[in-house]
Tab-separated table of C-alpha atoms and ligand atoms in Angstrom:
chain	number	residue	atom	x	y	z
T	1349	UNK	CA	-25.631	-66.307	58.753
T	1350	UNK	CA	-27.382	-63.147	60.721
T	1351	UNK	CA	-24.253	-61.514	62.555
T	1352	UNK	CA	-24.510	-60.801	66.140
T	1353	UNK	CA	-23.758	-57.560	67.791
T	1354	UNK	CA	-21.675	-58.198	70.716
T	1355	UNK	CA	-20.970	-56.534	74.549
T	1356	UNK	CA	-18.451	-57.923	76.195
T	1357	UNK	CA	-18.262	-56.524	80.050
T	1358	UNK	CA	-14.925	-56.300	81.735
T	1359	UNK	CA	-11.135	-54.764	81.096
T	1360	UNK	CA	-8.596	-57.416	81.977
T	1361	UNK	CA	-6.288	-60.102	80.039
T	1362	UNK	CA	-9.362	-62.489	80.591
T	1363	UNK	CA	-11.851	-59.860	78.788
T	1364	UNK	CA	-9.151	-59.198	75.852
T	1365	UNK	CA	-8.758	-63.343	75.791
T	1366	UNK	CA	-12.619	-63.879	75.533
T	1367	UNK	CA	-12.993	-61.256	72.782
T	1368	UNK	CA	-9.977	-62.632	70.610
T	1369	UNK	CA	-11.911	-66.130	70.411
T	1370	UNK	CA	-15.609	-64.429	70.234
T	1371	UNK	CA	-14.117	-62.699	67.458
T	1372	UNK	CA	-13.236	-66.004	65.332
T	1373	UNK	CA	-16.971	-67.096	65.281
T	1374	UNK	CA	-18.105	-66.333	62.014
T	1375	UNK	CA	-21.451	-65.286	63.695
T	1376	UNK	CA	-19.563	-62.417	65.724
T	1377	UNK	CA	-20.588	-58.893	64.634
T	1378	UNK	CA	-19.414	-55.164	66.083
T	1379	UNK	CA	-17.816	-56.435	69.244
T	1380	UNK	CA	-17.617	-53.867	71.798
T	1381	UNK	CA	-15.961	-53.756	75.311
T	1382	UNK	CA	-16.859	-52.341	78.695
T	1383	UNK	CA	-14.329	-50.366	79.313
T	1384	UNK	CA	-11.616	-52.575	77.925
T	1385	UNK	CA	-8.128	-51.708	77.472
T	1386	UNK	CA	-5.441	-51.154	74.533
T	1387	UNK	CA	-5.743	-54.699	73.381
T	1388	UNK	CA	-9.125	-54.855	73.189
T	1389	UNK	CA	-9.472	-51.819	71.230
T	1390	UNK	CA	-7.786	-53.904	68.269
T	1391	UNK	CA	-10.260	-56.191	68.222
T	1392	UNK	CA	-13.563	-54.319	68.638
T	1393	UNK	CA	-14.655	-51.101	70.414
T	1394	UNK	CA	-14.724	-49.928	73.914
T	1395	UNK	CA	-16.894	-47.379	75.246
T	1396	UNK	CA	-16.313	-46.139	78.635
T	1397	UNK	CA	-18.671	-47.248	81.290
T	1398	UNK	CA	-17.480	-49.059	84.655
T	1399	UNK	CA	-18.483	-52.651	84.763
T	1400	UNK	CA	-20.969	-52.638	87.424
T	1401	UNK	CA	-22.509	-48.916	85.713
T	1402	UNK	CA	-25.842	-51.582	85.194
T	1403	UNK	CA	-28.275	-48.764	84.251
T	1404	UNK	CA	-25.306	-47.210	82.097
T	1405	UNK	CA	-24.588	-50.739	80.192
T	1406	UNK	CA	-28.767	-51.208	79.585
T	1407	UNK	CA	-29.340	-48.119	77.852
T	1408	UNK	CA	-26.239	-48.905	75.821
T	1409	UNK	CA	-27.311	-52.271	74.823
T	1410	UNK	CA	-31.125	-51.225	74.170
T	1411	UNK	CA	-29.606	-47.977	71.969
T	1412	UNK	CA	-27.091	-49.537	70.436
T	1413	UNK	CA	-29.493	-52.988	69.532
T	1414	UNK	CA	-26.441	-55.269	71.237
T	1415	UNK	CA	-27.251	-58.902	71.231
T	1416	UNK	CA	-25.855	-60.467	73.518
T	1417	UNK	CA	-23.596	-59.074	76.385
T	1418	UNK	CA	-21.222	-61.532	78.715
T	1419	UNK	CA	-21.345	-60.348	81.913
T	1420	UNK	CA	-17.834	-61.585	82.618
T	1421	UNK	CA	-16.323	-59.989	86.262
T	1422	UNK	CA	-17.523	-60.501	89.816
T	1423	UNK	CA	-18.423	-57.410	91.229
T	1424	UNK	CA	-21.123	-56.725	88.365
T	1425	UNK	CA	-23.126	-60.001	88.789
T	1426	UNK	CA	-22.812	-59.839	92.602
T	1427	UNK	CA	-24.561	-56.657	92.408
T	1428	UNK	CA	-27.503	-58.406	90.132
T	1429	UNK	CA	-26.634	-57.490	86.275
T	1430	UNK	CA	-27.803	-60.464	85.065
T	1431	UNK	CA	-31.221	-59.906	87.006
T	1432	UNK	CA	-31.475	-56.267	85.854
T	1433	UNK	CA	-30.860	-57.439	81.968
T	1434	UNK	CA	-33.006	-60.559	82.032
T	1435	UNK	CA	-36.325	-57.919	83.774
T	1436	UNK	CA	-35.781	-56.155	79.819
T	1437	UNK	CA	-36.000	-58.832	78.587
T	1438	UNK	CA	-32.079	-58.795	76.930
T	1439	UNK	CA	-29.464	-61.666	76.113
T	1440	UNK	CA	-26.876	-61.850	79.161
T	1441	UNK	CA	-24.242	-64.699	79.918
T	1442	UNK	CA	-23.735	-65.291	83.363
T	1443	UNK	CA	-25.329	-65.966	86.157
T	1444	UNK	CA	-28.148	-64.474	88.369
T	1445	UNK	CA	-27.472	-62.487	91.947
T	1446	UNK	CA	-28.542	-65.234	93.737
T	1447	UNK	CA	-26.561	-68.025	91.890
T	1448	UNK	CA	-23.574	-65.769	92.055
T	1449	UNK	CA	-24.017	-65.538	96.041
T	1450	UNK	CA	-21.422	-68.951	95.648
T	1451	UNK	CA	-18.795	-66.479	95.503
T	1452	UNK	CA	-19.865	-62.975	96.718
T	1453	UNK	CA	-20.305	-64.412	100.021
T	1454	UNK	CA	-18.225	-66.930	101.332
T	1455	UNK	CA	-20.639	-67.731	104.459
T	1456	UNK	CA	-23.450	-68.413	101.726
T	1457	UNK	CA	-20.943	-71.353	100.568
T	1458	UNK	CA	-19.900	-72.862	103.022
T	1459	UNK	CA	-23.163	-73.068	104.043
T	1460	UNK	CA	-23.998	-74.846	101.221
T	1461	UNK	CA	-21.354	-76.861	101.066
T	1462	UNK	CA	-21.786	-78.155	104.399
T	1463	UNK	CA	-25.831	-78.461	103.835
T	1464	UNK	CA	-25.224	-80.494	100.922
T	1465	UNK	CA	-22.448	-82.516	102.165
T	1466	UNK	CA	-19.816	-81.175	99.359
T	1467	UNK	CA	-16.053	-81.656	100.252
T	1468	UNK	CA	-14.384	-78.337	102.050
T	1469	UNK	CA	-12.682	-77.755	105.185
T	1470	UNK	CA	-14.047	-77.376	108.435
T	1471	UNK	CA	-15.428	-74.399	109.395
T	1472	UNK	CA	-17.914	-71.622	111.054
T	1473	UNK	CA	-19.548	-68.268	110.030
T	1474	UNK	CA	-18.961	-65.131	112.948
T	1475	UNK	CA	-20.865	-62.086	113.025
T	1476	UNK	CA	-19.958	-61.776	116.439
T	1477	UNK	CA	-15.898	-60.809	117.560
T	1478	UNK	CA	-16.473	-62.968	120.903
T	1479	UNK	CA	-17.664	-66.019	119.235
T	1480	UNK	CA	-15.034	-66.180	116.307
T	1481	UNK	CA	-12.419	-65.814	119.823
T	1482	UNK	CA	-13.557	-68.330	121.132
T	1483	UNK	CA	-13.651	-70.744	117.826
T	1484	UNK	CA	-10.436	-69.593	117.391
T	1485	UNK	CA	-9.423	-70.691	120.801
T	1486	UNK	CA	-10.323	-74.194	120.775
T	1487	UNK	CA	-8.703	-74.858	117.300
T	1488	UNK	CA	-5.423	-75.627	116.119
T	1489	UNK	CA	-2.845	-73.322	114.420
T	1490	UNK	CA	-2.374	-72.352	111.721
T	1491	UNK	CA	-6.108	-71.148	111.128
T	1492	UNK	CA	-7.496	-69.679	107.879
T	1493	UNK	CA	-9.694	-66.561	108.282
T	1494	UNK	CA	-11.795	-65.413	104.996
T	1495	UNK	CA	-13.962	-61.901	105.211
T	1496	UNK	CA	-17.084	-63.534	103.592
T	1497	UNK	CA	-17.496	-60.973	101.191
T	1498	UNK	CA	-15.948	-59.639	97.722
T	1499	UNK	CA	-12.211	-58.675	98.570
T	1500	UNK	CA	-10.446	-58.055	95.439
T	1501	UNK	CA	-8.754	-61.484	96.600
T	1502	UNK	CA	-7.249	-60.107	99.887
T	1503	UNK	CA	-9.392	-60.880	102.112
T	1504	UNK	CA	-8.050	-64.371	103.300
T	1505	UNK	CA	-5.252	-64.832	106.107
T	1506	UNK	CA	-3.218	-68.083	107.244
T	1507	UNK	CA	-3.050	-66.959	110.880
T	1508	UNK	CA	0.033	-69.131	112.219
T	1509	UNK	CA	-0.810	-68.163	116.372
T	1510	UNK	CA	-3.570	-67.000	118.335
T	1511	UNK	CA	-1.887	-63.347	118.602
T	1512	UNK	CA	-2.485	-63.174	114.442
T	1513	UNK	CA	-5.725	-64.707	114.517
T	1514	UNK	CA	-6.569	-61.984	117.157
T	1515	UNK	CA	-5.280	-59.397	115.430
T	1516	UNK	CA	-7.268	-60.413	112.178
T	1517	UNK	CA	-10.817	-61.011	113.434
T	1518	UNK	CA	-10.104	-57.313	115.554
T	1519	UNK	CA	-9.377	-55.357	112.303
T	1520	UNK	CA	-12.057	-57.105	109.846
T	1521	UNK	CA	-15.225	-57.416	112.549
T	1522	UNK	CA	-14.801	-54.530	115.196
T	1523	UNK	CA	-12.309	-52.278	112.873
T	1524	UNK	CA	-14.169	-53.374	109.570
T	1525	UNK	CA	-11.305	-52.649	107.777
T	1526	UNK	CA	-12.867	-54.608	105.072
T	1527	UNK	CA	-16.095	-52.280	105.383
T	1528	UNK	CA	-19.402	-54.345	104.570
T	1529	UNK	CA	-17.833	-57.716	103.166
T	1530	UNK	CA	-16.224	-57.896	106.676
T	1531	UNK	CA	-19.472	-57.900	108.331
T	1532	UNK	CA	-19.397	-61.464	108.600
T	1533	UNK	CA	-15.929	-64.250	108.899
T	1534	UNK	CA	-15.629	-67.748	107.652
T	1535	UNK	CA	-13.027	-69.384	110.242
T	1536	UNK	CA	-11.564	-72.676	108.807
T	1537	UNK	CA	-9.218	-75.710	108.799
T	1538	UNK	CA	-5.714	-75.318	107.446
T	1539	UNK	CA	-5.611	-77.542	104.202
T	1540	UNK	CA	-2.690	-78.558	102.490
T	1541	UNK	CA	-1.716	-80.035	99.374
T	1542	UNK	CA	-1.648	-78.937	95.025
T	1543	UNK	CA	-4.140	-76.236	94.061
T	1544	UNK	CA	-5.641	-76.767	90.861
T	1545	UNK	CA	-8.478	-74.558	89.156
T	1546	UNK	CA	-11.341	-75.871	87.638
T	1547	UNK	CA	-14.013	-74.335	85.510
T	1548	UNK	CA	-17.352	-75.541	83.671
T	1549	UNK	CA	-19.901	-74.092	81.611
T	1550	UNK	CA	-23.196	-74.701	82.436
T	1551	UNK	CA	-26.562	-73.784	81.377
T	1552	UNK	CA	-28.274	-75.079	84.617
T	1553	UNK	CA	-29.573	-78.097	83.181
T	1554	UNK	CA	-26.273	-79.525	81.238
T	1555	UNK	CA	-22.461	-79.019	81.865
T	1556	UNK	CA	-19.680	-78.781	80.471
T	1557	UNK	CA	-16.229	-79.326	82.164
T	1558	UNK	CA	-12.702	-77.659	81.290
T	1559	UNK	CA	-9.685	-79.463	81.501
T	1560	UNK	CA	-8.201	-78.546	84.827
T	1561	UNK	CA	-5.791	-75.847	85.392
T	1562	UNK	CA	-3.516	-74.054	87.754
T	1563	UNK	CA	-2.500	-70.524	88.781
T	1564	UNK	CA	0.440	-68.936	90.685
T	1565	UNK	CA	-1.592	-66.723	92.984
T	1566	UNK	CA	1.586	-65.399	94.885
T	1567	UNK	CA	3.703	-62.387	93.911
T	1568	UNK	CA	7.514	-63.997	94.293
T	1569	UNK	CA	8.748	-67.892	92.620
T	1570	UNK	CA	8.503	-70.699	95.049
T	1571	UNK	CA	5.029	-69.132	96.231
T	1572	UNK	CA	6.332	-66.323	97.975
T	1573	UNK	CA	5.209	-63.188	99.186
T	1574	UNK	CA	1.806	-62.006	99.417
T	1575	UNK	CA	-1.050	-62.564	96.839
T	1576	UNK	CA	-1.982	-61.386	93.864
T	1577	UNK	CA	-5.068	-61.496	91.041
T	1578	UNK	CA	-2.332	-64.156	89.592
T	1579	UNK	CA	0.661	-64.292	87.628
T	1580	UNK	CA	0.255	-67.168	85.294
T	1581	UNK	CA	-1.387	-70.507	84.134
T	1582	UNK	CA	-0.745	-74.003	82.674
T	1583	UNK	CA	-2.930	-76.175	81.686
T	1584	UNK	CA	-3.795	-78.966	81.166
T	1585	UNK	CA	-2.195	-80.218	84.131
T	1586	UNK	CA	-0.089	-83.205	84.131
T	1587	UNK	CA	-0.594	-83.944	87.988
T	1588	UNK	CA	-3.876	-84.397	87.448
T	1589	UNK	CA	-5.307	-87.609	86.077
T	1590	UNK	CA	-8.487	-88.516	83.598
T	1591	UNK	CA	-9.787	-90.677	86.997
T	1592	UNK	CA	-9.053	-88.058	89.412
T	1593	UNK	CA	-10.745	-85.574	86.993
T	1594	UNK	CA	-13.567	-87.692	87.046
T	1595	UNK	CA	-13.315	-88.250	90.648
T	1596	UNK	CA	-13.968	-84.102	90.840
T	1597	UNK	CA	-16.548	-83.977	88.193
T	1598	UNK	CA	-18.832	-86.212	89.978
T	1599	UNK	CA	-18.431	-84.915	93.974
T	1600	UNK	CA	-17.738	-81.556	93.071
T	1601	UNK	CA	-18.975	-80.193	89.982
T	1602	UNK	CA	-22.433	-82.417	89.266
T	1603	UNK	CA	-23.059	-82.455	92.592
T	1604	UNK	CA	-22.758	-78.227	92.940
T	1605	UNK	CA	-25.062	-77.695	90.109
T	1606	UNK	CA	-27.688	-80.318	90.930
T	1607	UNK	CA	-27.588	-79.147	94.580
T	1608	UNK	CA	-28.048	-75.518	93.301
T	1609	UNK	CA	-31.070	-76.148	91.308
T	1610	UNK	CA	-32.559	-77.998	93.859
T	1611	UNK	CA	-32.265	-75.171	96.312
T	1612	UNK	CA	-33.868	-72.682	93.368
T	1613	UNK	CA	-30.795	-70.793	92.675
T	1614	UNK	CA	-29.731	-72.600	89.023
T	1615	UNK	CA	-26.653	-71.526	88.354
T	1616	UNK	CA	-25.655	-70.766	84.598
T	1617	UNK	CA	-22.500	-69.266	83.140
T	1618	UNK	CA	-19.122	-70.204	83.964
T	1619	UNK	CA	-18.651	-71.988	87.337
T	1620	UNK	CA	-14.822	-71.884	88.666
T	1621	UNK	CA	-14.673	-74.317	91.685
T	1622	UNK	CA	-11.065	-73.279	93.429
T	1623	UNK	CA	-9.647	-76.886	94.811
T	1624	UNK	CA	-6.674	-78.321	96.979
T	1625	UNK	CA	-5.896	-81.802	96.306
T	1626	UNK	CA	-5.311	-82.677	100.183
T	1627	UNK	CA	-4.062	-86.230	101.224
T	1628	UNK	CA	-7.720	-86.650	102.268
T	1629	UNK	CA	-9.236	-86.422	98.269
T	1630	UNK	CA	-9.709	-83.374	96.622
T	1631	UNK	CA	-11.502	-80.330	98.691
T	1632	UNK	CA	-13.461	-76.950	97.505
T	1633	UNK	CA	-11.488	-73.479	98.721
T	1634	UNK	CA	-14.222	-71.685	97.182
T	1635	UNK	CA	-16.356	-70.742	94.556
T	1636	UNK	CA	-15.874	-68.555	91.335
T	1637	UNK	CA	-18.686	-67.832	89.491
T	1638	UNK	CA	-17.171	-66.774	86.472
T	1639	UNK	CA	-13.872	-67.343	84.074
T	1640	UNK	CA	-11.037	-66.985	85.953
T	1641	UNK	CA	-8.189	-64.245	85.532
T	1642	UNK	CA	-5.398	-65.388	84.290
T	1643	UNK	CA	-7.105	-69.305	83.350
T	1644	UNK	CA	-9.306	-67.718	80.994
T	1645	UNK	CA	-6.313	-66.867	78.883
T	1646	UNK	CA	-4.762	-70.160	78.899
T	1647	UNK	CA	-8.461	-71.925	78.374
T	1648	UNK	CA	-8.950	-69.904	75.124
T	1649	UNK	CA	-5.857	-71.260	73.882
T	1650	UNK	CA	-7.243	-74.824	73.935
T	1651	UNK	CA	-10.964	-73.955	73.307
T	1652	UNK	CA	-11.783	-75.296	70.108
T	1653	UNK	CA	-15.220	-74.899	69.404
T	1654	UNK	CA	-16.700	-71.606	68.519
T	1655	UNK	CA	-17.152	-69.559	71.636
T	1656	UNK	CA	-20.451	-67.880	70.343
T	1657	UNK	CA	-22.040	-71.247	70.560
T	1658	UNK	CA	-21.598	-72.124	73.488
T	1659	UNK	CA	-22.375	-68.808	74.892
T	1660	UNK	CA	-25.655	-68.912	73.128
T	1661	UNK	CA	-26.191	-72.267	74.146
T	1662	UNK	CA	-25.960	-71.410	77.965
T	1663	UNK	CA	-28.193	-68.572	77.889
T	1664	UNK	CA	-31.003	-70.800	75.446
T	1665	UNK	CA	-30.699	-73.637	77.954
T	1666	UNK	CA	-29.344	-76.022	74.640
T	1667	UNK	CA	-25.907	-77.067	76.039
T	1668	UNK	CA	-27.021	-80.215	75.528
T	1669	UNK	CA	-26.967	-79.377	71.834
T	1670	UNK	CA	-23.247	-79.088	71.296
T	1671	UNK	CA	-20.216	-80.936	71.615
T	1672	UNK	CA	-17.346	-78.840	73.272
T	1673	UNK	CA	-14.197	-79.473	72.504
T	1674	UNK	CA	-10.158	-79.040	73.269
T	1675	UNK	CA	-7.587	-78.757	71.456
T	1676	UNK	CA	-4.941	-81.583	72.221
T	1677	UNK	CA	-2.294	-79.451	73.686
T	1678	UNK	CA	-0.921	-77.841	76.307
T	1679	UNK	CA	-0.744	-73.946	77.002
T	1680	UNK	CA	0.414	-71.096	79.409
T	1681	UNK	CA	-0.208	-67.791	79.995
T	1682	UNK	CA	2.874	-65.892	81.759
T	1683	UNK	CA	1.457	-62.621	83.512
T	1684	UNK	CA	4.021	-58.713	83.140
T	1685	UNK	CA	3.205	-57.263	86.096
T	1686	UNK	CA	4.428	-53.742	87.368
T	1687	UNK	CA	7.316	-53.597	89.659
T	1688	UNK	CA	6.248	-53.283	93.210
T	1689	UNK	CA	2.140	-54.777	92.685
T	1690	UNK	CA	0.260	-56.312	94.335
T	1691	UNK	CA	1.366	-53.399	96.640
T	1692	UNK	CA	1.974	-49.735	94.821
T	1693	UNK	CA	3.135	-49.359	91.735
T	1694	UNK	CA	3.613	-46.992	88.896
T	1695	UNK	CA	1.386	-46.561	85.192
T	1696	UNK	CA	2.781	-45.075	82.225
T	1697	UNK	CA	5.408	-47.100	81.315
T	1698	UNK	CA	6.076	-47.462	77.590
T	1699	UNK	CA	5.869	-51.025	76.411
T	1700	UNK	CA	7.945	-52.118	73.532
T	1701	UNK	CA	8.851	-54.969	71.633
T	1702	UNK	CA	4.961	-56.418	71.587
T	1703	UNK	CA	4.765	-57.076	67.644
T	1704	UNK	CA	8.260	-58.707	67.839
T	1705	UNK	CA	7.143	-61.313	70.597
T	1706	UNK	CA	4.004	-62.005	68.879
T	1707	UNK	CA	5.759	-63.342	65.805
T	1708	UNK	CA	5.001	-66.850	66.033
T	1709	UNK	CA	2.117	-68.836	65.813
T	1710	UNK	CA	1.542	-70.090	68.886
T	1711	UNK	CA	2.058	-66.826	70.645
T	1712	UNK	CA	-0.766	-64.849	71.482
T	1713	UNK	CA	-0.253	-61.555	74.260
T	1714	UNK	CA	-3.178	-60.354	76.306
T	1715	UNK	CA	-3.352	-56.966	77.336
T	1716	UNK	CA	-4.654	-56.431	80.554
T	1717	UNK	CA	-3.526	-53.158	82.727
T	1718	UNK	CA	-2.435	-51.281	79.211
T	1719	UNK	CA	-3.784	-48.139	77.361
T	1720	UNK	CA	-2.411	-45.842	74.516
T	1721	UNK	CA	-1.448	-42.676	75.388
T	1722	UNK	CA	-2.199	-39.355	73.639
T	1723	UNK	CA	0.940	-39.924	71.137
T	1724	UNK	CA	-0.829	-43.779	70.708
T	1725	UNK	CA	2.177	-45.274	72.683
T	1726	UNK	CA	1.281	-48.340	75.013
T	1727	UNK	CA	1.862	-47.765	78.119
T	1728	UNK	CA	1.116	-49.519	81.506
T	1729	UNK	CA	-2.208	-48.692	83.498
T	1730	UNK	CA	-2.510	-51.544	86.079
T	1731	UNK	CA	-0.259	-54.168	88.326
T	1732	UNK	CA	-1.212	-56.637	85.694
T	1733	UNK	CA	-0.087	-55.327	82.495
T	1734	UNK	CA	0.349	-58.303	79.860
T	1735	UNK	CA	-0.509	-61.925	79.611
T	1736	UNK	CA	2.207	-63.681	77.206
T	1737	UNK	CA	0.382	-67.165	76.221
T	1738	UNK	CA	1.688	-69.818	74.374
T	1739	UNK	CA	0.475	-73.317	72.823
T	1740	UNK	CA	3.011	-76.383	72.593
T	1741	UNK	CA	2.733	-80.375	71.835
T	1742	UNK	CA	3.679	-80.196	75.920
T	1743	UNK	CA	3.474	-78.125	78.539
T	1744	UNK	CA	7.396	-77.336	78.448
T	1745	UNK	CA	7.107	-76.571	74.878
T	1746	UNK	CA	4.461	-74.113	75.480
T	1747	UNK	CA	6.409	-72.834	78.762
T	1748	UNK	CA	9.582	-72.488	76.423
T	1749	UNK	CA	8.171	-70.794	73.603
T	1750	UNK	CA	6.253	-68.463	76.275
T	1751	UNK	CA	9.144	-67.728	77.952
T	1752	UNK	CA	10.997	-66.564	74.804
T	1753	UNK	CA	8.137	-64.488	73.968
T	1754	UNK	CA	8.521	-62.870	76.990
T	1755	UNK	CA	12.085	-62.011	77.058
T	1756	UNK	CA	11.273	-59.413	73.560
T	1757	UNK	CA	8.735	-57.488	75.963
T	1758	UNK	CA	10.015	-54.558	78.064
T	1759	UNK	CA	8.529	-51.715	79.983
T	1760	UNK	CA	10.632	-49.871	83.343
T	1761	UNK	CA	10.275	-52.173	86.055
T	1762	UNK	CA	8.700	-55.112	83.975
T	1763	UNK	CA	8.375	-58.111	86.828
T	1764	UNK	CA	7.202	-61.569	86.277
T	1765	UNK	CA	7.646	-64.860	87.554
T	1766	UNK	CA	10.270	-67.313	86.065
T	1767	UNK	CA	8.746	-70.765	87.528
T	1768	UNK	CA	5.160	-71.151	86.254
T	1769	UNK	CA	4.106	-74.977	85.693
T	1770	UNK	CA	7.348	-75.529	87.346
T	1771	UNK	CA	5.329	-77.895	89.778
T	1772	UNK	CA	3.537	-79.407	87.838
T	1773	UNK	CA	6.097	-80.574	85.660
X	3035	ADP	N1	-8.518	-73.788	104.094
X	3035	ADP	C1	-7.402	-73.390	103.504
X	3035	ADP	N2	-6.224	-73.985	103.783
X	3035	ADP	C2	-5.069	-73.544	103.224
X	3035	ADP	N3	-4.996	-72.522	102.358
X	3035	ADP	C3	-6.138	-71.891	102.020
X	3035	ADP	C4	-7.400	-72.284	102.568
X	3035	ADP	N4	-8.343	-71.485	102.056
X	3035	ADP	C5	-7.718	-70.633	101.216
X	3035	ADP	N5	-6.393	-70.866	101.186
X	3035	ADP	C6	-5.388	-70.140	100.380
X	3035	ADP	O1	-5.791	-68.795	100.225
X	3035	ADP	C7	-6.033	-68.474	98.844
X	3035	ADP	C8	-7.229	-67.552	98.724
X	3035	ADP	O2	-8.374	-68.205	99.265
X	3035	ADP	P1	-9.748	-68.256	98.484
X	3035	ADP	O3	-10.728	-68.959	99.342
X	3035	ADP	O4	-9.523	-68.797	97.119
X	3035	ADP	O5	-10.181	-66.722	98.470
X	3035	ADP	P2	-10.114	-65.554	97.386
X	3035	ADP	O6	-9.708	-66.149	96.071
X	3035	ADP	O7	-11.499	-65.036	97.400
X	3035	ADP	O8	-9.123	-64.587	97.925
X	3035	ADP	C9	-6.218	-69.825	98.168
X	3035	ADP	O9	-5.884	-69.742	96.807
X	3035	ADP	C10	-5.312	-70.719	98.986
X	3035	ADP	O10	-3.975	-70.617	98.542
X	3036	MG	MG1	-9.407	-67.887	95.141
């Protein structure tokens, strides 16, 4: 079996979690990483270009003969990677600029959405301060205001009174304290109910759909506090049933694709529909379009097909060809995160006791903000430092054995939340 030389783009938990299952395909080759991080330089080899360095990451693929590359964060395929690789004609998962516009602009969505008839809140796209006022005005508190752009995920505010609401449409459309991805608002209803992430793999003709998954997006236990990239991940999720998940596959997911290719932007890659299960049926927040950060590390727990295939399969339009599978288990991820992110924090912690918690089996860590140091200690280098997953027969077995993991880690300031899948339990 020819070996494949492989690229992986990206330097978070999700990156390290992609590579560590890439790297049990018996097809998988050199594996490199762009930039990666401490974990991922166990498993294959970074080289040091930024993500969305496109020209950078070409000549690198062309020199170094690279097969296929995953284009795996946002900011990279908003700015058209996938349309600069495919003009050299070289292999890239993920999709195009245009497909991607489902998540690097939120007006472009909801647009969509609304076009197409797709379930979401009710809403409007402002340009103009006066107009989002006056929306504002004749609606009912609290109101949700989302800069439509890319906002490293802090760009969306639950305004609870007019004098907020104010406040926020001054600093993001006159101030543009959100620069160019402020240049336009979406303004909408105030849903409530269970979150639940889902993701699919699609190779614009065929899907493929994940079992469904949650994330604790907030900082402090109980959902407190402000937001973060997330702190952890259960899935499968017990709240959600085989009839409600079909229930989403057919309004939301089939219907998002089809609609896509009908309007000439086929979407192919990952797809990560964020959803609140309101008392009126499940509804789309937004839309990811790519593996989600800290999911991805829970999903790659349970993925048990070869990753290789299916990420040939997307970019070969053959989807149809294979038969993914999941393992029949449960799994978490539980994020380390520095003391004091999502706000400022310190690097250069030393992190111990990483070969003790990874003992078991069904323990697998994730490096994410980590690097060695020039006497090779691991240190910290980012608010999220370490994703601590763990596989169970339940979801409380994999929480428990997690959890345990966890408690052998240590770095100064170490924080992480004690109540993921406590919900959903
Ligand atoms: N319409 C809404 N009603 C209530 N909460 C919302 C609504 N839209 C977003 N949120 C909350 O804000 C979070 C971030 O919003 P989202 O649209 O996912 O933006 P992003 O992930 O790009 O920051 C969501 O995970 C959800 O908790
Ligand atoms: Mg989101």
């Amino acid at each position: 079996m020819p070996k494949q030389k492989i690229l992986i783009i990206g330097s978070g938990g999700r990156e390290h979690a992609i590579g560590w299952k890439i790297k049990q395909s018996p097809r998988c080759g050199e594996l490199y990483f762009a930039p990666g991080n401490a974990g991922t330089s166990s498993i294959g080899i970074n080289v040091d270009f930024k993500a969305v360095d496109i020209k950078g990451l070409i000549d690198f693929v062309k020199k170094e003969h690279i097969d296929v590359t995953l284009a795996i964060p946002d900011d990279p395929l908003a700015l058209g990677i996938v349309d600069e690789f495919k003009k050299e004609n070289l292999r890239i998962f993920g999709p195009t600029k245009n497909a991607a516009q489902l998540e690097w602009s939120k007006a472009f969505s909801k647009n969509f959405m609304r076009k197409h008839g797709l379930p979401t809140a009710k809403f409007d796209v402002c340009h103009d301060y006066k107009r989002a006022e006056s929306y504002v005005k004749n609606h009912s508190f609290p109101i949700v205001i989302k800069v439509s752009g890319l906002a490293l995920g802090k760009g969306v505010f639950i305004c609870g009174n007019y004098t907020e609401a104010e406040k926020t449409l001054n600093n993001i459309l006159n101030n543009k304290s959100f620069g160019e991805a402020g240049n336009e608002v979406v303004i909408e209803e105030f849903l409530t109910g269970p979150e639940i992430s889902t993701h699919v793999f699609t190779d614009g003709k065929t899907y493929s759909i994940f079992p469904p998954s949650q994330d604790h997006k907030r900082i402090g236990e109980n959902d407190e506090g402000p937001n973060t990239g997330g702190m952890g991940t259960v899935a499968p999720l017990p709240i959600v049933s085989d009839e409600l998940m079909k229930e989403i596959e057919g309004t939301i997911i089939a219907s998002t694709l089809s609609k896509m290719n009908e309007d000439g932007n086929t979407f192919s890659g990952v797809l990560y529909p964020g959803l609140m299960l309101t008392p009126n049926g499940p509804k789309i927040l937004e839309y990811n379009a790519r593996f989600g950060d800290p999911e991805t590390q829970t999903y790659m727990r349970l993925l048990d097909t070869d990753l290789l295939d299916i990420i040939d399969a997307c970019i070969d339009g053959t989807l149809d060809k294979i038969k993914i599978n999941w393992k029949k288990l449960s799994a978490c991820t539980i994020v380390l995160a520095s003391g004091g992110y999502p706000e400022s924090y310190e690097k250069g912690k030393i992190i111990s006791g990483i070969e003790n918690a990874s003992g078991d089996k069904d323990i697998v860590i994730f490096h994410a903000g980590t690097k060695y140091d020039e006497n090779r200690n691991l240190i910290t280098n980012g608010g999220r430092v370490l994703g601590v997953s763990a596989t169970g027969n339940t979801l409380k077995e994999a929480l428990a054995g997690a959890y345990e993991a966890v408690k052998k880690i240590s770095f100064e300031k170490m924080y992480y939340r004690r109540d993921i899948g406590k919900k959903v339990l």
